């Protein structure tokens, strides 16, 4: 089969076999493994209800049978199921099991790519569809027997086919597996509403609906030049996704090639004053700085994002500034982010903040200045990194982090915003 893109004929790769293996209700099912007495009980994993993160992170199938959904507030879940068991997350435990699963899958192929903490791509040698489905069942059985996790598997000839097979069809399948490829996409995938196409969010769905494109099939049949005229390369990417065209490899190193390094924080309460906000900006800057050094990277673009709410209306802004020279200095990142924030902040109470560093390049070399040197500062950062590696992230802190506005000591006990 061939696709026409940018005026060229591009052959689709038909002999690839790619699995997207999704661990079902991952957090909740792992908690059930750790608490055998809750095996048959409705269980949810949720953040601390005393702060803003009191929402459902995961629900086991039993809890879902009561209508409980991920991301809804804890009080709504309790209204649906008063006897639901609410457990706090243990992120280090989940990360450890996720790494174990990836290592386990390397028994079948070296092409193993973690897509998220509970999803993994696996590329296999070409085989008949029937044999691929048999192998998927075999992997599911071994994961349940040897690790204790239940999985569903999408099978496709491309990564995007495998992902949509898992998301849209494996969940409803009696076997927990589903196949999606060029042979059945028009029958299975194309009739679905356009909002269910992978990578289509609410805003893009609205744009496509306004164009009269209501199904994935209508997008797949839509003239490519029209989509490219409206959205450029993104329009072409949407068109390719609808047709399942995706040449991206399954590679263990995919996520090592970072385009940016950033940190985002949802605050435990609204922050009204600059004296509080700058404490968090400094902490975020130091985290971005440290991670940049861990990845031996320098960045030349600093971005700041903030979300607030006033009188029930969401207020947010995102701004960036290009530096004269690349850096991984926490001081430089903080000073740049602070200046951007103060310039564009309208005084709205702030409930979340984020800082990122992009336009990355290797930190193995950099242009030296005749008038300024950061050698002493680089040495200081290196020493601080060593202390944190040995004694923990809260081993060295700015004094401002000890104030009521500081979050660094709390974040040191967390992974991904949740307690280890």
Coordinates of C-alpha atoms in Angstrom, one line a residue:
X1 CA 0.0 0.0 0.0
X2 CA 1.2 3.6 -0.6
X3 CA 0.4 7.0 0.9
X4 CA 0.8 10.3 -1.0
X5 CA 2.3 13.0 1.1
X6 CA 4.0 16.2 0.2
X7 CA 3.7 15.3 -3.5
X8 CA 5.7 12.1 -3.0
X9 CA 4.7 8.5 -2.9
X10 CA 5.7 6.8 0.4
X11 CA 5.5 3.1 0.9
X12 CA 3.8 1.9 4.1
X13 CA 5.7 -0.6 6.2
X14 CA 3.4 -3.7 6.2
X15 CA 5.6 -6.3 7.7
X16 CA 6.1 -4.7 11.1
X17 CA 4.4 -6.2 14.2
X18 CA 4.1 -3.8 17.1
X19 CA 2.4 -4.4 20.4
X20 CA 1.2 -1.6 22.7
X21 CA 0.9 -3.3 26.1
X22 CA -1.2 -1.4 28.6
X23 CA -1.3 -2.4 32.2
X24 CA -4.9 -2.2 33.4
X25 CA -5.7 0.0 36.4
X26 CA -2.0 -0.1 37.1
X27 CA -1.8 1.8 40.4
X28 CA -5.0 0.3 41.8
X29 CA -4.1 -3.2 40.9
X30 CA -0.6 -2.9 42.3
X31 CA -2.1 -1.7 45.6
X32 CA -4.4 -4.7 45.7
X33 CA -1.3 -6.9 45.3
X34 CA 0.2 -5.1 48.3
X35 CA -3.1 -5.5 50.3
X36 CA -4.4 -9.0 49.6
X37 CA -7.4 -8.4 51.9
X38 CA -8.7 -5.8 49.4
X39 CA -8.6 -8.2 46.4
X40 CA -12.4 -8.2 46.0
X41 CA -13.0 -4.7 47.3
X42 CA -13.5 -1.4 45.3
X43 CA -10.2 0.3 45.5
X44 CA -9.0 3.7 44.2
X45 CA -5.7 5.4 44.4
X46 CA -6.0 9.1 45.1
X47 CA -4.0 12.2 46.2
X48 CA -4.3 13.8 49.5
X49 CA -7.9 15.0 49.9
X50 CA -6.8 17.8 52.2
X51 CA -5.1 19.6 49.3
X52 CA -6.0 20.3 45.7
X53 CA -4.6 16.9 44.5
X54 CA -7.6 15.1 46.1
X55 CA -8.7 13.4 42.8
X56 CA -8.8 9.8 41.6
X57 CA -5.5 8.7 40.0
X58 CA -6.6 5.1 39.3
X59 CA -9.6 2.9 40.0
X60 CA -9.7 -0.9 40.0
X61 CA -12.4 -2.6 37.8
X62 CA -14.6 -3.2 40.8
X63 CA -14.6 0.5 41.7
X64 CA -15.2 1.3 38.0
X65 CA -18.3 -0.9 38.1
X66 CA -19.8 1.7 40.5
X67 CA -19.2 4.5 37.9
X68 CA -16.0 5.8 39.5
X69 CA -13.8 7.5 36.9
X70 CA -10.2 8.6 36.8
X71 CA -9.6 12.3 37.5
X72 CA -12.9 12.9 39.3
X73 CA -12.8 14.4 42.9
X74 CA -12.7 12.0 45.8
X75 CA -16.1 13.2 47.2
X76 CA -17.8 12.2 43.9
X77 CA -16.3 8.7 44.1
X78 CA -17.5 8.4 47.7
X79 CA -21.0 9.4 46.6
X80 CA -21.1 6.7 44.0
X81 CA -19.6 4.0 46.3
X82 CA -19.5 5.0 50.0
X83 CA -17.5 1.9 51.0
X84 CA -14.7 2.5 48.4
X85 CA -11.2 2.0 49.9
X86 CA -9.1 5.1 49.2
X87 CA -5.3 4.5 49.2
X88 CA -2.5 7.0 48.8
X89 CA -0.1 6.5 45.9
X90 CA 3.3 4.9 46.3
X91 CA 5.1 6.1 43.2
X92 CA 8.5 4.5 43.8
X93 CA 6.7 1.1 44.0
X94 CA 4.9 1.7 40.7
X95 CA 8.1 2.9 39.0
X96 CA 10.0 -0.2 40.2
X97 CA 7.3 -2.5 38.8
X98 CA 7.2 -0.6 35.5
X99 CA 11.0 -1.1 35.1
X100 CA 10.6 -4.8 35.9
X101 CA 7.9 -5.1 33.2
X102 CA 10.1 -3.4 30.6
X103 CA 13.0 -5.8 31.5
X104 CA 10.6 -8.8 31.3
X105 CA 9.5 -7.8 27.8
X106 CA 13.2 -7.7 26.6
X107 CA 13.0 -11.5 26.6
X108 CA 10.9 -11.2 23.4
X109 CA 12.7 -8.3 21.6
X110 CA 15.4 -5.7 22.2
X111 CA 13.0 -3.1 20.7
X112 CA 11.2 -2.2 23.9
X113 CA 10.1 1.4 24.4
X114 CA 8.3 2.6 27.6
X115 CA 5.5 5.0 26.4
X116 CA 4.3 5.8 30.0
X117 CA 4.6 4.3 33.4
X118 CA 1.9 1.7 32.5
X119 CA 2.3 1.4 28.7
X120 CA 5.1 -0.2 26.7
X121 CA 5.7 -0.5 22.9
X122 CA 7.2 -3.8 21.8
X123 CA 8.3 -4.5 18.2
X124 CA 8.7 -8.1 17.0
X125 CA 9.8 -9.9 13.9
X126 CA 7.2 -10.2 11.1
X127 CA 4.7 -13.0 11.7
X128 CA 1.2 -14.0 10.7
X129 CA -1.6 -12.2 12.5
X130 CA -2.8 -15.4 14.2
X131 CA 0.6 -16.1 15.6
X132 CA 0.9 -12.5 16.8
X133 CA -2.4 -12.8 18.7
X134 CA -1.3 -16.1 20.2
X135 CA 1.9 -14.4 21.4
X136 CA 0.0 -11.5 22.8
X137 CA -2.1 -13.9 24.9
X138 CA 1.1 -15.7 26.0
X139 CA 2.6 -12.4 27.2
X140 CA -0.6 -11.4 29.0
X141 CA -0.7 -14.7 30.9
X142 CA 3.0 -14.5 31.9
X143 CA 2.6 -10.9 33.1
X144 CA -0.3 -11.9 35.3
X145 CA 1.3 -15.1 36.6
X146 CA 4.9 -13.8 37.1
X147 CA 4.4 -10.1 38.0
X148 CA 0.7 -10.0 39.0
X149 CA -0.4 -7.3 36.5
X150 CA -3.3 -7.5 34.1
X151 CA -2.7 -6.2 30.6
X152 CA -4.5 -5.5 27.4
X153 CA -2.6 -5.4 24.1
X154 CA -3.1 -3.5 20.9
X155 CA -1.4 -5.1 17.8
X156 CA -0.6 -3.0 14.7
X157 CA 1.8 -2.5 11.8
X158 CA 2.6 0.9 13.2
X159 CA 2.9 2.4 16.6
X160 CA -0.2 4.6 16.1
X161 CA -2.2 1.6 14.9
X162 CA -1.1 -0.4 18.0
X163 CA -2.0 2.5 20.3
X164 CA -5.5 3.0 18.9
X165 CA -6.1 -0.7 18.8
X166 CA -5.3 -0.9 22.5
X167 CA -7.3 2.2 23.4
X168 CA -10.4 1.7 21.4
X169 CA -10.8 -2.0 20.8
X170 CA -8.7 -4.2 23.2
X171 CA -10.6 -2.8 26.1
X172 CA -13.9 -4.1 24.7
X173 CA -12.4 -7.4 23.4
X174 CA -13.2 -10.6 25.3
X175 CA -9.5 -11.6 24.9
X176 CA -8.1 -8.2 25.9
X177 CA -6.3 -7.9 22.6
X178 CA -7.1 -6.3 19.3
X179 CA -5.5 -5.9 15.8
X180 CA -5.6 -2.8 13.7
X181 CA -4.0 -2.4 10.3
X182 CA -4.6 -1.3 6.8
X183 CA -6.8 -4.3 6.1
X184 CA -9.4 -3.5 8.8
X185 CA -8.9 0.3 9.6
X186 CA -11.7 1.4 7.2
X187 CA -14.1 -1.0 8.9
X188 CA -13.1 -0.5 12.5
X189 CA -11.3 2.8 12.9
X190 CA -12.8 5.1 10.4
X191 CA -16.4 5.1 11.6
X192 CA -15.3 6.4 15.1
X193 CA -15.9 10.0 16.0
X194 CA -13.1 12.4 15.1
X195 CA -12.5 13.2 18.8
X196 CA -11.2 9.6 19.3
X197 CA -8.4 10.0 16.9
X198 CA -5.0 9.8 18.7
X199 CA -3.6 13.3 19.3
X200 CA -6.9 15.1 18.7
X201 CA -7.7 17.3 21.7
X202 CA -10.9 19.3 22.4
X203 CA -9.8 22.4 20.5
X204 CA -8.7 20.5 17.4
X205 CA -11.9 18.4 17.6
X206 CA -13.9 21.6 17.5
X207 CA -12.0 22.9 14.5
X208 CA -12.5 19.7 12.6
X209 CA -16.2 19.5 13.4
X210 CA -16.6 23.1 12.1
X211 CA -15.1 21.9 8.8
X212 CA -17.7 19.1 8.7
X213 CA -15.2 16.4 9.6
X214 CA -17.1 14.2 12.1
X215 CA -15.4 10.8 11.8
X216 CA -11.9 9.6 11.5
X217 CA -12.7 8.2 8.0
X218 CA -13.8 11.6 6.8
X219 CA -10.5 13.0 7.9
X220 CA -8.6 10.2 6.2
X221 CA -10.5 10.9 2.9
X222 CA -10.2 14.7 3.2
X223 CA -7.9 16.4 0.7
X224 CA -4.4 16.6 2.2
X225 CA -3.6 20.0 0.6
X226 CA -6.6 21.6 2.4
X227 CA -5.4 20.3 5.8
X228 CA -1.8 21.4 5.1
X229 CA -3.1 24.8 4.0
X230 CA -4.9 25.3 7.4
X231 CA -2.3 23.7 9.8
X232 CA 0.9 23.1 7.8
X233 CA 2.8 20.0 9.0
X234 CA 0.4 19.4 11.8
X235 CA -2.4 19.0 9.3
X236 CA -0.4 16.4 7.4
X237 CA 0.3 14.6 10.6
X238 CA -3.4 14.4 11.5
X239 CA -4.1 13.0 8.0
X240 CA -1.3 10.4 8.4
X241 CA -2.6 9.4 11.8
X242 CA -6.1 8.8 10.5
X243 CA -4.6 6.5 7.9
X244 CA -2.3 4.8 10.4
X245 CA 0.8 6.0 8.7
X246 CA 3.7 6.2 11.2
X247 CA 7.4 5.4 10.4
X248 CA 8.7 6.1 13.9
X249 CA 10.8 3.3 15.3
X250 CA 10.3 1.4 18.6
X251 CA 13.5 2.5 20.3
X252 CA 14.6 2.3 24.0
X253 CA 16.4 5.6 23.5
X254 CA 13.4 7.5 22.2
X255 CA 12.8 9.4 25.4
X256 CA 16.5 10.2 25.9
X257 CA 16.4 12.7 23.1
X258 CA 14.8 15.5 25.0
X259 CA 13.5 18.7 23.4
X260 CA 13.1 20.5 26.7
X261 CA 13.5 19.9 30.5
X262 CA 10.8 21.3 32.7
X263 CA 9.0 21.1 36.0
X264 CA 5.4 22.0 36.8
X265 CA 3.8 22.3 40.2
X266 CA 0.2 22.6 41.4
X267 CA 0.2 24.6 44.5
X268 CA -1.5 23.4 47.7
X269 CA -3.4 26.8 47.9
X270 CA -3.8 29.9 45.9
X271 CA -0.7 32.2 46.1
X272 CA -1.6 35.9 46.0
X273 CA 1.7 37.6 46.7
X274 CA 5.0 37.9 44.8
X275 CA 6.9 37.2 48.0
X276 CA 5.3 33.7 48.0
X277 CA 5.4 33.1 44.2
X278 CA 9.1 33.8 43.9
X279 CA 9.9 31.1 46.4
X280 CA 8.3 28.5 44.2
X281 CA 9.9 29.9 41.0
X282 CA 13.3 29.6 42.7
X283 CA 12.6 26.0 43.6
X284 CA 11.4 25.1 40.1
X285 CA 14.4 26.8 38.6
X286 CA 16.8 24.8 40.8
X287 CA 15.0 21.5 39.8
X288 CA 15.2 22.4 36.1
X289 CA 18.9 23.3 36.5
X290 CA 19.7 20.1 38.3
X291 CA 18.0 17.9 35.7
X292 CA 19.7 19.7 32.9
X293 CA 23.1 18.9 34.5
X294 CA 22.0 15.3 35.0
X295 CA 21.4 15.1 31.2
X296 CA 24.6 17.1 30.5
X297 CA 22.5 19.7 28.7
X298 CA 22.5 23.4 28.3
X299 CA 19.4 25.3 27.2
X300 CA 18.9 28.7 25.5
X301 CA 15.2 29.3 25.9
X302 CA 13.5 29.8 29.3
X303 CA 9.7 29.4 29.5
X304 CA 7.4 30.3 32.3
X305 CA 3.7 29.2 32.6
X306 CA 1.2 30.1 35.2
X307 CA -2.5 29.3 35.8
X308 CA -4.8 31.2 38.1
X309 CA -8.5 31.7 38.6
X310 CA -10.5 34.8 39.5
X311 CA -14.3 35.0 39.9
X312 CA -14.6 31.5 38.5
X313 CA -12.7 32.2 35.3
X314 CA -9.5 30.5 34.4
X315 CA -6.6 33.0 33.8
X316 CA -3.3 31.7 32.4
X317 CA -0.3 32.8 30.5
X318 CA 2.8 31.2 29.0
X319 CA 5.8 33.2 27.9
X320 CA 9.4 32.5 26.9
X321 CA 12.7 34.3 26.4
X322 CA 15.8 33.4 24.4
X323 CA 19.0 33.8 26.3
X324 CA 22.2 35.4 24.9
X325 CA 24.0 32.1 25.6
X326 CA 22.9 28.6 26.7
X327 CA 22.9 27.8 30.4
X328 CA 22.0 25.2 33.0
X329 CA 22.4 27.7 35.9
X330 CA 19.6 27.8 38.4
X331 CA 20.3 31.5 39.1
X332 CA 20.1 32.5 35.4
X333 CA 16.9 30.4 34.9
X334 CA 15.3 31.9 38.0
X335 CA 16.2 35.5 37.1
X336 CA 14.8 35.1 33.6
X337 CA 11.6 33.3 34.7
X338 CA 11.0 35.9 37.4
X339 CA 11.4 38.8 35.0
X340 CA 8.9 37.2 32.6
X341 CA 6.4 36.4 35.3
X342 CA 6.4 39.9 36.8
X343 CA 6.0 41.4 33.3
X344 CA 3.0 39.4 32.4
X345 CA 1.3 38.6 35.7
X346 CA -1.9 40.6 36.2
X347 CA -2.2 39.9 39.9
X348 CA -4.6 37.0 39.6
X349 CA -4.2 34.4 42.4
X350 CA -1.9 31.7 41.2
X351 CA -2.6 28.0 41.6
X352 CA 0.0 26.3 39.4
X353 CA 3.4 27.3 38.0
X354 CA 5.8 25.7 35.5
X355 CA 9.3 26.5 34.2
X356 CA 11.1 24.8 31.3
X357 CA 14.4 25.0 29.5
X358 CA 14.5 24.3 25.8
X359 CA 16.7 24.6 22.7
X360 CA 18.9 22.1 24.3
X361 CA 22.5 21.3 23.3
X362 CA 25.3 19.1 24.9
X363 CA 27.0 20.6 27.9
X364 CA 30.3 19.0 27.0
X365 CA 31.5 22.4 25.6
X366 CA 30.4 26.0 25.6
X367 CA 31.6 29.4 24.5
X368 CA 33.7 31.1 27.1
X369 CA 33.3 34.8 27.9
X370 CA 36.2 37.2 28.4
X371 CA 34.3 39.3 30.8
X372 CA 32.4 36.8 33.0
X373 CA 33.1 33.3 34.2
X374 CA 30.8 30.8 35.9
X375 CA 33.5 28.3 36.7
X376 CA 33.2 28.8 40.5
X377 CA 29.4 28.6 40.2
X378 CA 29.6 25.4 38.1
X379 CA 31.8 23.9 40.8
X380 CA 29.3 24.9 43.5
X381 CA 26.4 23.3 41.6
X382 CA 28.4 20.1 41.1
X383 CA 29.1 19.9 44.8
X384 CA 25.4 20.5 45.6
X385 CA 24.4 17.8 43.2
X386 CA 26.7 15.4 44.9
X387 CA 25.2 16.2 48.3
X388 CA 21.7 15.7 47.0
X389 CA 22.6 12.4 45.3
X390 CA 24.0 11.1 48.6
X391 CA 21.6 12.6 51.2
X392 CA 18.4 13.4 49.4
X393 CA 16.8 16.3 47.5
X394 CA 16.3 18.3 50.7
X395 CA 19.9 18.1 51.8
X396 CA 20.7 21.6 50.5
X397 CA 17.9 24.2 50.2
X398 CA 17.6 28.0 49.9
X399 CA 16.5 29.5 53.2
X400 CA 13.3 30.7 51.5
X401 CA 12.2 27.1 51.0
X402 CA 11.8 26.9 54.8
X403 CA 9.1 29.5 54.7
X404 CA 5.3 28.6 54.6
X405 CA 5.4 29.2 50.8
X406 CA 8.2 26.7 50.2
X407 CA 7.4 23.3 48.6
X408 CA 10.9 21.8 48.1
X409 CA 10.9 19.7 51.3
X410 CA 7.5 18.3 50.5
X411 CA 8.5 17.6 46.8
X412 CA 11.7 15.8 48.0
X413 CA 9.4 13.1 49.4
X414 CA 7.6 12.7 46.1
X415 CA 7.9 11.3 42.6
X416 CA 5.9 12.8 39.8
X417 CA 4.1 15.0 42.3
X418 CA 3.0 12.0 44.4
X419 CA 4.5 10.4 47.5
X420 CA 7.0 7.7 47.0

